């Protein structure tokens, strides 16, 4: 896994990062429930191996999505090395028959079906501890732009939308089937706050010469959206 990661890092443009993100999509099996699943997540959090590596997790449930049955596990570590060390340590213990980690993984497998897994870096250190809703855009960078330019534009965008009650971050791919697949995530403290901030930005972007219109034009020249979904954080 480390060799694959090194290859990915050679391919992907580098940027400073605040956290390493572990995203896993899953569905709840018909004979399980979200309540039961969240109790397993709490059991996972209490595991000594998880605590040792500083691995934290929150669960995202869809509000608007092309597939409303898909939920997301979002794990975070401070660095990529922290993540790789966690995975290596956890895998050995899961493979040990009768271990607490092995038993817990068995419980997870009885409750859910995992679908995809990818890891990303986030460039901005922003406080989203009170965030409860997020708008997730699938993004491709245009040939005439670069990741570094988009990061700079995102910083400008954040300065504009922060007073509106919204904060944004980029998810840059590290270990993923689509090495060119990026995400732009906007956070707010409620669904209504997220909708209000977006409405104010959209309204301002049609005003000729406004700061909203200028940043919107620059962003559109650099990236384009491939998807959009909205989630609520149901457990963190």
Short mmCIF file of C-alpha atoms in Angstrom, two decimals:
data_model
loop_
_atom_site.label_atom_id
_atom_site.label_comp_id
_atom_site.label_asym_id
_atom_site.label_seq_id
_atom_site.Cartn_x
_atom_site.Cartn_y
_atom_site.Cartn_z
CA UNK A 1 0.00 0.00 0.00
CA UNK A 2 2.87 2.36 0.75
CA UNK A 3 4.33 1.76 -2.75
CA UNK A 4 0.98 2.58 -4.34
CA UNK A 5 0.71 5.71 -2.22
CA UNK A 6 4.18 6.89 -3.24
CA UNK A 7 3.21 6.47 -6.90
CA UNK A 8 0.05 8.50 -6.29
CA UNK A 9 2.02 11.25 -4.57
CA UNK A 10 4.35 11.45 -7.58
CA UNK A 11 1.38 11.90 -9.90
CA UNK A 12 -0.77 14.28 -7.86
CA UNK A 13 0.31 17.94 -7.51
CA UNK A 14 1.46 18.63 -3.96
CA UNK A 15 -0.19 21.12 -1.64
CA UNK A 16 -0.04 21.89 2.03
CA UNK A 17 -2.74 20.08 3.97
CA UNK A 18 -4.62 20.30 7.25
CA UNK A 19 -5.99 16.75 7.50
CA UNK A 20 -5.99 13.42 5.71
CA UNK A 21 -9.50 12.17 4.92
CA UNK A 22 -10.61 8.52 4.63
CA UNK A 23 -13.96 8.34 2.77
CA UNK A 24 -15.96 5.09 2.62
CA UNK A 25 -19.43 4.85 1.08
CA UNK A 26 -21.81 2.25 2.53
CA UNK A 27 -25.41 1.10 2.73
CA UNK A 28 -27.24 -0.32 5.75
CA UNK A 29 -28.39 -3.92 5.32
CA UNK A 30 -32.12 -4.60 5.57
CA UNK A 31 -31.76 -6.55 8.83
CA UNK A 32 -29.75 -3.78 10.51
CA UNK A 33 -30.49 -0.13 11.36
CA UNK A 34 -28.69 3.19 11.51
CA UNK A 35 -29.10 3.18 15.29
CA UNK A 36 -27.34 -0.20 15.52
CA UNK A 37 -24.64 0.96 13.11
CA UNK A 38 -23.92 4.11 15.12
CA UNK A 39 -23.48 1.97 18.25
CA UNK A 40 -20.79 0.05 16.34
CA UNK A 41 -19.16 3.34 15.37
CA UNK A 42 -19.00 4.27 19.06
CA UNK A 43 -17.44 0.87 19.80
CA UNK A 44 -14.89 1.57 17.05
CA UNK A 45 -14.03 4.98 18.53
CA UNK A 46 -13.40 3.40 21.92
CA UNK A 47 -10.95 0.85 20.48
CA UNK A 48 -7.38 1.38 21.82
CA UNK A 49 -5.82 1.01 18.34
CA UNK A 50 -8.09 3.72 16.95
CA UNK A 51 -7.27 6.04 19.84
CA UNK A 52 -3.55 5.31 19.56
CA UNK A 53 -3.38 6.64 15.99
CA UNK A 54 -5.71 9.60 16.54
CA UNK A 55 -8.19 8.33 13.95
CA UNK A 56 -11.51 10.17 14.22
CA UNK A 57 -14.75 9.47 12.40
CA UNK A 58 -18.07 11.12 11.55
CA UNK A 59 -21.01 9.73 9.59
CA UNK A 60 -22.71 11.61 6.77
CA UNK A 61 -26.27 10.92 5.65
CA UNK A 62 -27.67 12.27 2.34
CA UNK A 63 -30.24 15.05 2.09
CA UNK A 64 -30.00 15.52 -1.68
CA UNK A 65 -28.21 12.85 -3.71
CA UNK A 66 -28.49 10.71 -6.82
CA UNK A 67 -28.60 7.72 -4.45
CA UNK A 68 -30.31 8.38 -1.13
CA UNK A 69 -29.37 4.93 0.26
CA UNK A 70 -25.63 5.72 0.24
CA UNK A 71 -24.14 7.04 3.48
CA UNK A 72 -20.53 8.03 4.06
CA UNK A 73 -17.95 7.22 6.70
CA UNK A 74 -15.44 10.09 6.95
CA UNK A 75 -12.36 9.21 8.95
CA UNK A 76 -9.60 11.74 9.62
CA UNK A 77 -5.99 11.65 10.73
CA UNK A 78 -3.53 14.51 10.98
CA UNK A 79 -1.23 13.18 8.24
CA UNK A 80 -1.00 10.55 5.53
CA UNK A 81 1.65 8.69 7.54
CA UNK A 82 -0.72 8.59 10.53
CA UNK A 83 -3.36 7.07 8.27
CA UNK A 84 -1.02 4.46 6.77
CA UNK A 85 0.26 3.46 10.21
CA UNK A 86 -3.31 3.15 11.47
CA UNK A 87 -4.36 0.96 8.51
CA UNK A 88 -1.27 -1.27 8.88
CA UNK A 89 -1.77 -1.72 12.63
CA UNK A 90 -5.54 -2.22 12.37
CA UNK A 91 -5.29 -4.72 9.51
CA UNK A 92 -2.96 -7.00 11.51
CA UNK A 93 -5.34 -6.99 14.47
CA UNK A 94 -8.43 -7.55 12.31
CA UNK A 95 -6.72 -10.60 10.81
CA UNK A 96 -6.09 -12.03 14.29
CA UNK A 97 -8.96 -14.41 15.02
CA UNK A 98 -10.81 -13.61 18.24
CA UNK A 99 -9.27 -10.15 18.69
CA UNK A 100 -11.57 -7.24 19.62
CA UNK A 101 -10.84 -5.70 16.19
CA UNK A 102 -11.69 -8.97 14.40
CA UNK A 103 -14.97 -9.29 16.29
CA UNK A 104 -15.88 -5.65 15.64
CA UNK A 105 -15.23 -5.98 11.91
CA UNK A 106 -17.51 -9.03 11.91
CA UNK A 107 -20.28 -6.92 13.44
CA UNK A 108 -19.77 -4.19 10.83
CA UNK A 109 -19.93 -6.74 8.01
CA UNK A 110 -23.23 -8.05 9.36
CA UNK A 111 -24.71 -4.53 9.44
CA UNK A 112 -23.45 -2.75 6.31
CA UNK A 113 -22.12 -3.17 2.79
CA UNK A 114 -19.13 -1.00 1.89
CA UNK A 115 -18.93 0.22 -1.72
CA UNK A 116 -16.04 2.59 -2.40
CA UNK A 117 -13.04 3.89 -0.50
CA UNK A 118 -10.73 6.82 -1.28
CA UNK A 119 -8.46 9.12 0.67
CA UNK A 120 -7.94 12.85 0.22
CA UNK A 121 -5.97 15.73 1.64
CA UNK A 122 -7.57 19.04 2.67
CA UNK A 123 -5.46 22.22 2.24
CA UNK A 124 -7.28 24.60 4.59
CA UNK A 125 -7.33 24.51 8.37
CA UNK A 126 -10.90 25.58 9.07
CA UNK A 127 -12.98 24.98 12.17
CA UNK A 128 -15.97 22.85 11.20
CA UNK A 129 -16.55 21.44 14.68
CA UNK A 130 -20.01 23.06 14.78
CA UNK A 131 -20.88 22.26 11.17
CA UNK A 132 -23.88 19.99 10.70
CA UNK A 133 -24.46 20.23 6.93
CA UNK A 134 -22.25 20.16 3.88
CA UNK A 135 -22.61 20.67 0.16
CA UNK A 136 -20.27 18.40 -1.82
CA UNK A 137 -19.35 19.20 -5.44
CA UNK A 138 -17.48 16.74 -7.63
CA UNK A 139 -14.87 18.82 -9.47
CA UNK A 140 -12.55 18.58 -12.46
CA UNK A 141 -9.77 21.11 -13.00
CA UNK A 142 -9.65 22.62 -16.50
CA UNK A 143 -6.53 22.15 -18.62
CA UNK A 144 -5.74 25.86 -18.47
CA UNK A 145 -5.73 25.87 -14.65
CA UNK A 146 -3.86 24.07 -11.84
CA UNK A 147 -4.56 22.75 -8.37
CA UNK A 148 -2.48 25.53 -6.84
CA UNK A 149 -4.48 28.18 -8.72
CA UNK A 150 -7.75 26.60 -7.61
CA UNK A 151 -6.57 26.53 -3.99
CA UNK A 152 -5.78 30.25 -4.24
CA UNK A 153 -9.25 30.94 -5.68
CA UNK A 154 -10.82 28.86 -2.92
CA UNK A 155 -9.08 31.05 -0.38
CA UNK A 156 -10.60 34.13 -2.03
CA UNK A 157 -13.98 32.39 -2.11
CA UNK A 158 -13.77 31.57 1.61
CA UNK A 159 -13.02 35.20 2.47
CA UNK A 160 -16.22 36.20 0.66
CA UNK A 161 -18.61 33.51 1.95
CA UNK A 162 -17.41 33.32 5.56
CA UNK A 163 -19.49 36.38 6.56
CA UNK A 164 -22.48 34.63 4.96
CA UNK A 165 -22.13 31.67 7.36
CA UNK A 166 -20.39 29.17 5.05
CA UNK A 167 -16.85 27.74 4.89
CA UNK A 168 -15.24 25.75 2.10
CA UNK A 169 -12.46 23.21 1.67
CA UNK A 170 -10.97 21.12 -1.12
CA UNK A 171 -10.54 17.35 -1.10
CA UNK A 172 -7.51 16.52 -3.25
CA UNK A 173 -7.17 12.83 -4.22
CA UNK A 174 -4.34 10.75 -2.78
CA UNK A 175 -5.43 7.09 -2.86
CA UNK A 176 -8.42 6.79 -5.18
CA UNK A 177 -9.56 5.10 -8.41
CA UNK A 178 -9.97 8.56 -9.99
CA UNK A 179 -6.71 10.43 -9.46
CA UNK A 180 -8.21 13.50 -11.20
CA UNK A 181 -11.37 13.53 -9.10
CA UNK A 182 -11.50 16.44 -6.67
CA UNK A 183 -14.24 17.66 -4.34
CA UNK A 184 -15.21 21.12 -3.18
CA UNK A 185 -17.03 20.97 0.16
CA UNK A 186 -18.96 23.86 1.72
CA UNK A 187 -19.88 23.61 5.40
CA UNK A 188 -22.54 25.39 7.49
CA UNK A 189 -23.99 25.02 10.98
CA UNK A 190 -27.48 24.12 9.71
CA UNK A 191 -29.30 23.27 6.50
CA UNK A 192 -31.06 26.63 6.53
CA UNK A 193 -27.74 28.45 7.04
CA UNK A 194 -26.24 26.55 4.11
CA UNK A 195 -29.20 27.40 1.87
CA UNK A 196 -29.18 31.04 2.99
CA UNK A 197 -25.47 31.48 2.28
CA UNK A 198 -25.81 29.89 -1.14
CA UNK A 199 -28.83 32.05 -1.99
CA UNK A 200 -27.00 35.24 -0.97
CA UNK A 201 -23.98 34.28 -3.05
CA UNK A 202 -26.11 33.40 -6.08
CA UNK A 203 -27.98 36.71 -5.75
CA UNK A 204 -24.73 38.66 -5.51
CA UNK A 205 -23.14 36.84 -8.45
CA UNK A 206 -25.61 38.36 -10.94
CA UNK A 207 -24.73 41.91 -9.89
CA UNK A 208 -22.39 43.34 -12.52
CA UNK A 209 -18.89 43.95 -11.14
CA UNK A 210 -19.65 42.61 -7.65
CA UNK A 211 -17.07 40.59 -5.71
CA UNK A 212 -19.43 37.60 -5.96
CA UNK A 213 -19.57 37.80 -9.75
CA UNK A 214 -15.81 38.28 -10.08
CA UNK A 215 -14.90 35.24 -7.99
CA UNK A 216 -17.61 33.17 -9.70
CA UNK A 217 -16.15 33.99 -13.11
CA UNK A 218 -12.61 33.15 -12.02
CA UNK A 219 -13.74 29.86 -10.48
CA UNK A 220 -15.71 28.90 -13.62
CA UNK A 221 -12.62 29.52 -15.74
CA UNK A 222 -10.57 27.16 -13.54
CA UNK A 223 -12.93 24.25 -12.70
CA UNK A 224 -16.23 22.64 -13.63
CA UNK A 225 -18.65 20.56 -11.58
CA UNK A 226 -19.45 16.91 -12.34
CA UNK A 227 -21.84 16.23 -9.43
CA UNK A 228 -23.46 17.79 -6.39
CA UNK A 229 -24.78 16.25 -3.18
CA UNK A 230 -25.87 17.59 0.21
CA UNK A 231 -25.33 15.75 3.50
CA UNK A 232 -26.06 16.11 7.17
CA UNK A 233 -23.56 14.97 9.80
CA UNK A 234 -25.59 12.57 11.93
CA UNK A 235 -22.77 11.40 14.17
CA UNK A 236 -19.38 12.90 15.04
#
